[in-house]
Coordinates of N, CA and C in Angstrom, one line a residue:
M1 N -65.9 128.5 96.4 CA -65.8 130.0 96.5 C -66.5 130.4 97.8
S2 N -65.9 131.2 98.6 CA -66.4 131.5 99.9 C -67.1 132.9 100.0
T3 N -67.1 133.6 98.9 CA -67.7 135.0 98.9 C -68.7 135.0 97.8
M4 N -69.6 136.1 97.9 CA -70.6 136.2 97.0 C -70.2 136.4 95.5
D5 N -71.0 135.8 94.6 CA -70.7 135.9 93.2 C -71.0 137.4 92.7
T6 N -70.0 138.2 92.7 CA -70.3 139.6 92.4 C -70.8 139.9 91.0
E7 N -70.6 139.0 90.0 CA -71.0 139.2 88.7 C -72.6 139.2 88.6
L8 N -73.2 138.2 89.3 CA -74.6 138.2 89.3 C -75.2 139.3 90.1
F9 N -74.6 139.7 91.2 CA -75.0 140.8 92.0 C -75.0 142.1 91.2
D10 N -73.9 142.2 90.4 CA -73.8 143.4 89.6 C -74.9 143.4 88.5
E11 N -75.3 142.3 88.0 CA -76.4 142.2 87.1 C -77.7 142.7 87.7
A12 N -77.9 142.3 89.0 CA -79.1 142.7 89.7 C -79.2 144.2 89.9
L13 N -78.0 144.9 90.1 CA -78.0 146.3 90.2 C -78.2 147.1 88.9
T14 N -78.2 146.4 87.8 CA -78.5 147.0 86.5 C -79.9 146.6 86.0
G15 N -80.7 146.0 86.9 CA -82.1 145.7 86.6 C -82.4 144.3 86.3
A16 N -81.5 143.3 86.3 CA -81.8 141.9 86.0 C -82.5 141.3 87.2
D17 N -83.5 140.5 86.9 CA -84.2 139.7 88.0 C -83.1 138.8 88.7
C18 N -83.1 138.8 90.0 CA -82.1 138.0 90.7 C -82.7 137.5 92.0
W19 N -82.4 136.3 92.4 CA -82.9 135.6 93.6 C -81.8 135.1 94.4
V20 N -82.0 134.9 95.7 CA -81.1 134.3 96.6 C -81.8 132.9 96.9
R21 N -81.0 131.8 96.7 CA -81.5 130.5 97.0 C -80.6 129.9 98.1
T22 N -81.3 129.2 99.1 CA -80.6 128.5 100.1 C -80.3 127.1 99.7
A23 N -79.4 126.4 100.2 CA -79.0 125.1 99.8 C -80.1 124.1 100.0
D24 N -81.1 124.4 100.9 CA -82.2 123.4 101.1 C -83.4 123.7 100.3
G25 N -83.2 124.7 99.3 CA -84.3 124.8 98.3 C -85.0 126.2 98.2
P26 N -85.5 126.8 99.2 CA -86.3 128.0 99.1 C -85.5 129.1 98.5
R27 N -86.1 130.0 97.8 CA -85.4 131.2 97.3 C -86.3 132.4 97.5
R28 N -85.7 133.6 97.5 CA -86.4 134.9 97.6 C -85.7 135.9 96.7
R29 N -86.5 136.8 96.2 CA -86.0 137.8 95.3 C -85.0 138.8 96.0
L30 N -83.9 139.0 95.4 CA -83.0 140.0 95.9 C -83.6 141.4 95.9
P31 N -83.6 142.1 97.0 CA -84.3 143.4 97.0 C -83.4 144.6 96.4
A32 N -83.0 144.4 95.2 CA -82.0 145.4 94.6 C -82.6 146.8 94.5
R33 N -83.9 146.9 94.2 CA -84.5 148.2 94.1 C -84.5 149.0 95.5
Q34 N -84.7 148.2 96.5 CA -84.6 148.8 97.9 C -83.2 149.3 98.2
W35 N -82.2 148.4 97.8 CA -80.8 148.8 98.1 C -80.4 150.0 97.2
L36 N -80.9 150.1 96.1 CA -80.6 151.2 95.2 C -81.2 152.5 95.7
G37 N -82.2 152.4 96.6 CA -82.9 153.6 97.1 C -83.8 154.2 96.1
M38 N -84.4 153.4 95.3 CA -85.3 153.8 94.3 C -86.5 154.7 94.9
A39 N -87.0 155.6 94.1 CA -88.0 156.5 94.5 C -89.3 155.8 95.0
D40 N -89.5 154.6 94.4 CA -90.7 153.9 94.7 C -90.6 153.0 96.0
A41 N -89.4 153.1 96.7 CA -89.2 152.3 97.9 C -90.4 152.6 98.9
D42 N -90.9 151.6 99.6 CA -92.0 151.9 100.5 C -91.6 152.7 101.7
F43 N -92.6 153.3 102.3 CA -92.4 154.2 103.4 C -91.6 153.5 104.5
A44 N -92.0 152.3 104.9 CA -91.4 151.5 106.0 C -89.9 151.4 105.8
N45 N -89.4 151.1 104.6 CA -88.0 150.9 104.3 C -87.3 152.3 104.3
R46 N -87.9 153.3 103.8 CA -87.3 154.6 103.9 C -87.2 155.1 105.3
Y47 N -88.1 154.8 106.1 CA -88.1 155.2 107.5 C -87.0 154.4 108.3
A48 N -86.9 153.1 108.0 CA -85.8 152.3 108.6 C -84.5 152.8 108.2
D49 N -84.3 153.2 106.9 CA -83.0 153.7 106.4 C -82.7 155.0 107.2
T50 N -83.7 155.8 107.4 CA -83.4 157.0 108.2 C -83.0 156.7 109.6
A51 N -83.6 155.6 110.2 CA -83.2 155.2 111.6 C -81.7 154.7 111.6
L52 N -81.3 154.1 110.5 CA -79.9 153.6 110.5 C -78.9 154.7 110.5
T53 N -79.3 155.8 110.0 CA -78.3 156.9 109.8 C -78.5 158.1 110.6
C54 N -79.7 158.3 111.2 CA -80.0 159.6 111.9 C -79.1 159.9 113.1
C55 N -78.6 158.9 113.7 CA -77.7 159.2 114.9 C -76.3 159.5 114.5
C56 N -75.9 159.3 113.2 CA -74.6 159.5 112.8 C -74.3 161.0 112.7
D57 N -73.4 161.5 113.5 CA -73.0 162.9 113.5 C -71.5 163.1 113.4
G58 N -70.8 162.0 113.0 CA -69.4 162.0 112.8 C -69.0 161.0 111.7
P59 N -67.7 160.9 111.3 CA -67.3 160.1 110.2 C -67.8 158.7 110.3
T60 N -68.4 158.2 109.2 CA -69.1 156.9 109.2 C -68.7 156.1 108.1
I61 N -68.4 154.8 108.3 CA -68.1 153.8 107.3 C -69.2 152.8 107.2
D62 N -69.7 152.6 105.9 CA -70.7 151.6 105.7 C -70.1 150.4 105.1
I63 N -70.1 149.3 105.9 CA -69.4 148.0 105.5 C -70.4 147.2 104.7
G64 N -70.0 146.9 103.4 CA -70.9 146.3 102.5 C -71.9 147.2 102.0
C65 N -71.5 148.4 101.5 CA -72.4 149.5 101.3 C -73.4 149.3 100.1
G66 N -73.1 148.2 99.3 CA -73.9 148.1 98.1 C -73.9 149.3 97.2
P67 N -75.0 149.7 96.6 CA -75.0 150.9 95.7 C -75.0 152.3 96.4
G68 N -74.7 152.3 97.7 CA -74.4 153.5 98.4 C -75.5 154.4 98.8
R69 N -76.7 153.9 99.0 CA -77.8 154.8 99.4 C -77.6 155.4 100.7
L70 N -77.1 154.7 101.7 CA -76.9 155.2 103.0 C -75.8 156.2 103.1
V71 N -74.7 155.9 102.4 CA -73.6 156.9 102.3 C -74.1 158.2 101.6
A72 N -74.9 158.1 100.6 CA -75.4 159.3 99.9 C -76.3 160.1 100.9
A73 N -77.1 159.4 101.7 CA -78.0 160.1 102.6 C -77.2 160.8 103.7
L74 N -76.1 160.2 104.1 CA -75.2 160.9 105.1 C -74.6 162.1 104.5
L75 N -74.1 162.0 103.3 CA -73.5 163.2 102.6 C -74.4 164.3 102.5
R76 N -75.7 164.0 102.2 CA -76.7 165.1 102.0 C -76.9 165.9 103.3
R77 N -76.6 165.2 104.5 CA -76.6 165.9 105.8 C -75.3 166.5 106.2
G78 N -74.3 166.4 105.3 CA -73.0 167.0 105.6 C -72.1 166.1 106.5
V79 N -72.5 164.8 106.6 CA -71.7 163.9 107.4 C -70.6 163.2 106.5
V80 N -69.4 163.2 107.0 CA -68.3 162.5 106.2 C -68.6 161.0 106.3
A81 N -68.6 160.4 105.1 CA -69.0 159.0 105.0 C -68.2 158.3 103.9
L82 N -68.0 157.0 104.0 CA -67.3 156.2 103.0 C -68.0 154.8 103.0
G83 N -68.2 154.3 101.8 CA -68.7 153.0 101.6 C -67.6 152.0 101.1
V84 N -67.8 150.8 101.5 CA -66.8 149.7 101.1 C -67.6 148.5 100.7
D85 N -67.2 148.0 99.5 CA -67.9 146.8 99.0 C -67.0 146.0 98.0
I86 N -67.3 144.7 97.8 CA -66.5 144.0 96.9 C -67.0 144.0 95.5
S87 N -68.2 144.5 95.3 CA -68.9 144.5 94.0 C -68.4 145.7 93.2
P88 N -67.9 145.5 92.0 CA -67.5 146.6 91.2 C -68.6 147.5 90.8
M89 N -69.8 146.9 90.5 CA -71.0 147.7 90.1 C -71.5 148.5 91.2
A90 N -71.5 147.9 92.4 CA -72.0 148.7 93.6 C -71.1 149.9 93.8
V91 N -69.8 149.8 93.7 CA -68.9 150.9 93.9 C -69.1 151.9 92.8
E92 N -69.3 151.5 91.6 CA -69.5 152.4 90.5 C -70.8 153.2 90.6
V93 N -71.9 152.5 91.0 CA -73.2 153.2 91.3 C -73.0 154.2 92.4
S94 N -72.4 153.8 93.5 CA -72.2 154.7 94.6 C -71.4 156.0 94.2
R95 N -70.4 155.8 93.4 CA -69.6 157.0 93.0 C -70.4 157.8 92.0
F96 N -71.2 157.2 91.2 CA -72.1 157.9 90.2 C -73.0 158.9 90.9
R97 N -73.5 158.4 92.1 CA -74.5 159.2 92.8 C -73.7 160.2 93.8
G98 N -72.4 160.3 93.7 CA -71.6 161.2 94.5 C -71.2 160.7 95.8
A99 N -71.4 159.4 96.1 CA -71.1 158.8 97.4 C -69.7 158.1 97.3
P100 N -68.7 158.5 98.0 CA -67.4 157.9 97.9 C -67.5 156.4 98.3
A101 N -66.8 155.5 97.6 CA -66.8 154.1 97.9 C -65.6 153.5 97.4
L102 N -65.1 152.5 98.1 CA -63.9 151.7 97.7 C -64.3 150.3 97.4
R103 N -63.7 149.7 96.4 CA -63.8 148.3 96.2 C -62.7 147.6 96.9
R104 N -63.0 147.0 98.1 CA -62.0 146.4 98.9 C -62.6 145.1 99.6
D105 N -61.7 144.2 99.9 CA -62.0 143.1 100.8 C -62.3 143.7 102.2
L106 N -63.5 143.4 102.7 CA -63.9 144.0 104.0 C -63.0 143.7 105.1
F107 N -62.3 142.6 105.0 CA -61.4 142.1 106.1 C -59.9 142.5 105.8
G108 N -59.7 143.2 104.7 CA -58.4 143.7 104.4 C -58.1 145.1 104.9
P109 N -57.0 145.7 104.6 CA -56.7 147.0 105.0 C -57.8 148.0 104.5
L110 N -58.2 148.9 105.4 CA -59.2 149.9 105.1 C -58.7 151.3 105.7
P111 N -59.1 152.4 105.0 CA -58.6 153.7 105.6 C -59.3 154.0 106.9
G112 N -58.6 154.7 107.7 CA -59.2 155.2 108.9 C -59.5 154.2 110.0
S113 N -58.8 153.1 109.9 CA -59.0 152.0 110.9 C -58.7 152.5 112.3
G114 N -59.7 152.3 113.2 CA -59.6 152.8 114.6 C -60.0 154.2 114.8
R115 N -60.5 154.9 113.7 CA -60.8 156.3 113.9 C -62.2 156.7 113.5
W116 N -63.0 155.7 113.0 CA -64.4 156.0 112.6 C -65.3 156.2 113.8
A117 N -66.2 157.2 113.7 CA -67.2 157.4 114.8 C -68.3 156.3 114.7
Y118 N -68.6 155.9 113.5 CA -69.7 155.0 113.3 C -69.4 154.0 112.2
A119 N -69.8 152.8 112.4 CA -69.7 151.7 111.4 C -71.1 151.1 111.2
I120 N -71.5 151.0 110.0 CA -72.9 150.5 109.7 C -72.8 149.1 109.1
L121 N -73.6 148.2 109.6 CA -73.8 146.9 109.0 C -75.3 146.8 108.7
A122 N -75.8 147.2 107.6 CA -77.2 147.2 107.2 C -77.5 146.0 106.3
D123 N -78.8 145.8 106.1 CA -79.3 144.9 105.1 C -78.8 143.4 105.3
G124 N -78.7 143.1 106.6 CA -78.3 141.7 106.9 C -76.8 141.5 106.7
N125 N -76.0 142.5 106.6 CA -74.5 142.4 106.4 C -73.8 141.8 107.6
I126 N -74.5 141.7 108.8 CA -73.9 140.9 109.9 C -73.6 139.5 109.5
G127 N -74.3 139.0 108.4 CA -74.1 137.6 108.0 C -72.9 137.4 107.0
I128 N -72.2 138.5 106.7 CA -71.1 138.3 105.7 C -70.1 137.3 106.1
G129 N -69.8 136.4 105.2 CA -68.8 135.3 105.5 C -69.3 134.2 106.4
G130 N -70.6 134.3 106.8 CA -71.2 133.2 107.6 C -70.7 133.3 109.1
D131 N -70.1 134.4 109.5 CA -69.5 134.4 110.9 C -69.8 135.8 111.5
P132 N -71.0 135.9 112.1 CA -71.4 137.2 112.7 C -70.4 137.8 113.7
I133 N -69.7 137.0 114.5 CA -68.8 137.5 115.5 C -67.6 138.1 114.8
R134 N -67.1 137.5 113.7 CA -66.0 138.0 113.0 C -66.3 139.4 112.3
I135 N -67.5 139.5 111.7 CA -67.8 140.8 111.1 C -68.1 141.9 112.1
L136 N -68.7 141.5 113.2 CA -68.9 142.5 114.3 C -67.5 143.0 114.9
T137 N -66.6 142.0 115.0 CA -65.3 142.4 115.5 C -64.5 143.3 114.5
R138 N -64.8 143.0 113.3 CA -64.2 143.9 112.2 C -64.7 145.3 112.3
A139 N -66.0 145.4 112.5 CA -66.6 146.7 112.7 C -66.1 147.4 113.9
K140 N -65.9 146.7 115.0 CA -65.4 147.3 116.3 C -64.0 147.8 116.0
N141 N -63.2 147.0 115.3 CA -61.8 147.5 115.1 C -61.6 148.7 114.2
L142 N -62.7 148.9 113.4 CA -62.6 150.1 112.6 C -63.0 151.4 113.4
L143 N -63.7 151.2 114.5 CA -64.2 152.3 115.3 C -63.2 153.0 116.2
A144 N -63.4 154.3 116.4 CA -62.6 155.0 117.5 C -63.0 154.4 118.8
R145 N -62.3 154.9 119.9 CA -62.5 154.2 121.2 C -63.9 154.3 121.7
D146 N -64.7 155.4 121.4 CA -66.1 155.4 121.9 C -67.0 155.4 120.7
G147 N -66.6 154.7 119.6 CA -67.4 154.6 118.4 C -68.6 153.7 118.6
V148 N -69.5 153.8 117.6 CA -70.8 153.0 117.7 C -71.0 152.2 116.4
A149 N -71.2 150.9 116.5 CA -71.6 150.1 115.4 C -73.2 150.1 115.3
I150 N -73.7 150.4 114.1 CA -75.1 150.4 113.9 C -75.4 149.2 113.1
V151 N -76.1 148.2 113.6 CA -76.2 146.9 113.0 C -77.7 146.4 112.9
E152 N -78.0 146.0 111.7 CA -79.3 145.4 111.4 C -79.4 143.9 111.6
F153 N -80.3 143.5 112.5 CA -80.5 142.1 112.8 C -81.7 141.5 112.1
A154 N -81.9 140.2 112.2 CA -83.1 139.6 111.8 C -84.2 139.6 112.9
R155 N -85.4 139.1 112.6 CA -86.5 139.2 113.6 C -86.2 138.3 114.7
P156 N -86.8 138.5 115.9 CA -86.7 137.6 117.0 C -87.1 136.2 116.7
G157 N -86.4 135.2 117.3 CA -86.7 133.8 117.0 C -85.9 133.2 115.9
T158 N -85.2 134.1 115.1 CA -84.4 133.6 114.0 C -83.3 132.7 114.5
G159 N -82.7 133.0 115.7 CA -81.6 132.3 116.2 C -80.3 132.8 115.5
M160 N -79.2 132.0 115.6 CA -78.0 132.4 114.8 C -77.7 131.2 113.9
V161 N -78.0 131.4 112.6 CA -78.0 130.3 111.7 C -77.1 130.7 110.5
T162 N -76.2 129.8 110.2 CA -75.3 129.9 109.0 C -75.8 128.9 107.9
R163 N -76.1 129.5 106.7 CA -76.6 128.7 105.6 C -75.7 128.9 104.4
T164 N -75.7 127.9 103.5 CA -75.0 128.1 102.2 C -76.1 128.6 101.2
I165 N -75.7 129.7 100.5 CA -76.7 130.3 99.6 C -76.0 130.6 98.3
R166 N -76.8 130.9 97.3 CA -76.2 131.4 96.0 C -77.1 132.4 95.4
L167 N -76.6 133.1 94.4 CA -77.5 134.0 93.6 C -77.9 133.4 92.3
E168 N -79.1 133.7 91.9 CA -79.6 133.1 90.6 C -80.3 134.2 89.8
T169 N -80.0 134.2 88.5 CA -80.8 135.0 87.6 C -81.7 134.0 86.8
R170 N -82.4 134.5 85.8 CA -83.3 133.6 85.0 C -82.5 132.6 84.2
T171 N -81.2 132.9 83.9 CA -80.4 132.1 83.0 C -79.2 131.5 83.7
R172 N -78.8 132.0 84.9 CA -77.5 131.5 85.5 C -77.7 131.3 87.0
A173 N -76.8 130.5 87.5 CA -76.7 130.3 89.0 C -75.3 130.5 89.4
G174 N -75.0 131.3 90.4 CA -73.7 131.5 90.9 C -73.2 130.3 91.8
E175 N -72.0 130.5 92.3 CA -71.5 129.5 93.2 C -72.0 129.7 94.7
W176 N -72.0 128.6 95.4 CA -72.5 128.6 96.8 C -71.5 129.4 97.7
F177 N -72.0 130.1 98.7 CA -71.2 130.8 99.7 C -71.9 130.9 101.0
P178 N -71.2 131.0 102.1 CA -71.9 131.0 103.4 C -72.4 132.4 103.8
W179 N -73.6 132.4 104.5 CA -74.2 133.6 104.9 C -74.9 133.3 106.2
A180 N -74.9 134.2 107.2 CA -75.5 134.0 108.5 C -76.7 134.9 108.7
R181 N -77.6 134.5 109.6 CA -78.6 135.4 110.1 C -78.7 135.3 111.6
V182 N -78.9 136.5 112.2 CA -78.9 136.5 113.7 C -80.1 137.3 114.1
G183 N -81.0 136.7 115.0 CA -82.1 137.4 115.5 C -81.7 138.5 116.5
I184 N -82.5 139.5 116.6 CA -82.3 140.6 117.4 C -82.3 140.2 118.9
D185 N -83.0 139.1 119.2 CA -83.0 138.7 120.6 C -81.7 138.1 121.1
L186 N -80.8 137.9 120.2 CA -79.4 137.4 120.6 C -78.4 138.6 120.6
V187 N -78.8 139.8 120.5 CA -77.9 140.9 120.4 C -76.9 141.0 121.5
D188 N -77.4 140.8 122.7 CA -76.5 140.9 123.9 C -75.4 139.9 123.8
E189 N -75.7 138.7 123.4 CA -74.8 137.6 123.3 C -73.7 137.8 122.3
V190 N -74.1 138.2 121.0 CA -73.1 138.4 120.0 C -72.3 139.7 120.2
A191 N -73.0 140.7 120.8 CA -72.2 141.9 121.0 C -71.1 141.7 122.0
A192 N -71.4 140.9 123.1 CA -70.4 140.6 124.1 C -69.3 139.8 123.5
A193 N -69.6 138.9 122.6 CA -68.6 138.1 122.0 C -67.6 138.9 121.2
A194 N -68.1 140.0 120.7 CA -67.3 140.9 119.9 C -66.7 142.1 120.7
E195 N -66.9 142.0 122.0 CA -66.5 143.0 122.9 C -67.1 144.4 122.6
L196 N -68.4 144.4 122.4 CA -69.2 145.6 122.2 C -70.3 145.5 123.3
R197 N -70.9 146.7 123.6 CA -71.9 146.9 124.5 C -73.2 147.4 123.8
V198 N -74.3 146.9 124.2 CA -75.6 147.3 123.6 C -76.1 148.6 124.2
L199 N -76.2 149.6 123.4 CA -76.7 150.9 123.8 C -78.2 150.9 123.7
A200 N -78.8 150.4 122.6 CA -80.2 150.5 122.4 C -80.6 149.6 121.2
T201 N -81.8 149.2 121.2 CA -82.4 148.5 120.0 C -83.7 149.1 119.6
A202 N -84.1 148.9 118.4 CA -85.4 149.4 117.9 C -85.9 148.5 116.8
N203 N -87.2 148.4 116.8 CA -88.0 147.7 115.8 C -88.6 148.8 114.9
V204 N -88.1 149.0 113.7 CA -88.5 150.1 112.9 C -89.3 149.4 111.7
Y205 N -90.6 149.3 111.8 CA -91.4 148.7 110.8 C -90.9 147.3 110.4
G206 N -90.6 146.5 111.4 CA -90.2 145.2 111.1 C -88.7 145.0 110.8
R207 N -88.0 146.1 110.8 CA -86.5 145.9 110.6 C -85.9 146.2 112.0
H208 N -85.0 145.4 112.4 CA -84.5 145.4 113.8 C -83.0 145.9 113.8
I209 N -82.8 147.0 114.5 CA -81.6 147.7 114.5 C -81.0 147.8 115.9
A210 N -79.7 147.6 116.1 CA -79.1 147.8 117.4 C -77.9 148.8 117.3
W211 N -77.7 149.5 118.3 CA -76.6 150.4 118.5 C -75.6 149.9 119.5
L212 N -74.4 149.5 119.0 CA -73.4 148.8 119.8 C -72.2 149.7 120.1
H213 N -71.8 149.9 121.3 CA -70.8 150.8 121.7 C -69.5 150.1 121.9
R214 N -68.4 150.7 121.4 CA -67.1 150.0 121.6 C -66.5 150.3 123.0
G215 N -66.7 151.5 123.6 CA -66.1 151.9 124.8 C -66.6 151.1 126.0
E216 N -65.9 151.2 127.1 CA -66.2 150.5 128.4 C -67.3 151.2 129.1
T217 N -67.5 152.5 129.0 CA -68.5 153.2 129.7 C -69.3 154.0 128.6
P218 N -70.3 153.4 128.0 CA -71.0 154.0 126.9 C -71.8 155.3 127.3
T219 N -71.7 156.3 126.4 CA -72.5 157.5 126.6 C -73.9 157.3 126.1
P220 N -74.9 157.5 126.9 CA -76.3 157.3 126.5 C -76.6 158.1 125.2
R221 N -77.2 157.4 124.2 CA -77.7 158.1 123.0 C -79.2 157.7 122.8
T222 N -79.9 158.6 122.2 CA -81.3 158.4 122.0 C -81.6 157.8 120.6
P223 N -82.0 156.6 120.5 CA -82.3 156.0 119.2 C -83.6 156.5 118.7
P224 N -83.9 156.4 117.4 CA -85.2 156.8 116.9 C -86.3 155.9 117.4
R225 N -87.5 156.4 117.6 CA -88.6 155.6 118.1 C -89.7 155.5 117.0

């Protein structure tokens, strides 16, 4: 299986304890409460989420939206937004909170291709499929000519690493699938490979965000500080 086990991910969104394990052994808890945008989310993550969305002033697509917290935040500001995810529960939760979302293959046909002003890859979603260049290229192709991809990277020094991982609950383990991590210090290299230009980067309480422009002559934008 080459994609995430959505059944276990769906369980995590309904409150089950869930972990991500790498093939070489270590595991970490899946941050489902953070992705749900729970009221007890810490200040740093709330501020980073604001940074991810505050520059969006036109139609925005959230690629791998999870339970839709960023789409919901955009809608509260009156910004047209759409989430896309392969998880049925994520899409259901998004729609329950009033955030439009589609259950679709991220690499299959999507509405508005080539017309979105912004495309978001948050929460490490640059690692989807284990191929960061492919997912960045997908984001670029969804954008309008001078659109901007807003991408969350890993900390400096991470490198560009693809690992095999799986989801685990207390009673079950899912199948292995590839996932990548890319350090923010490689942003120029991976952006160029996807034919994007780096507008700006920011370290927001330990979360690393880059604004990547599709056009040949980017218009300067001011990222959050």
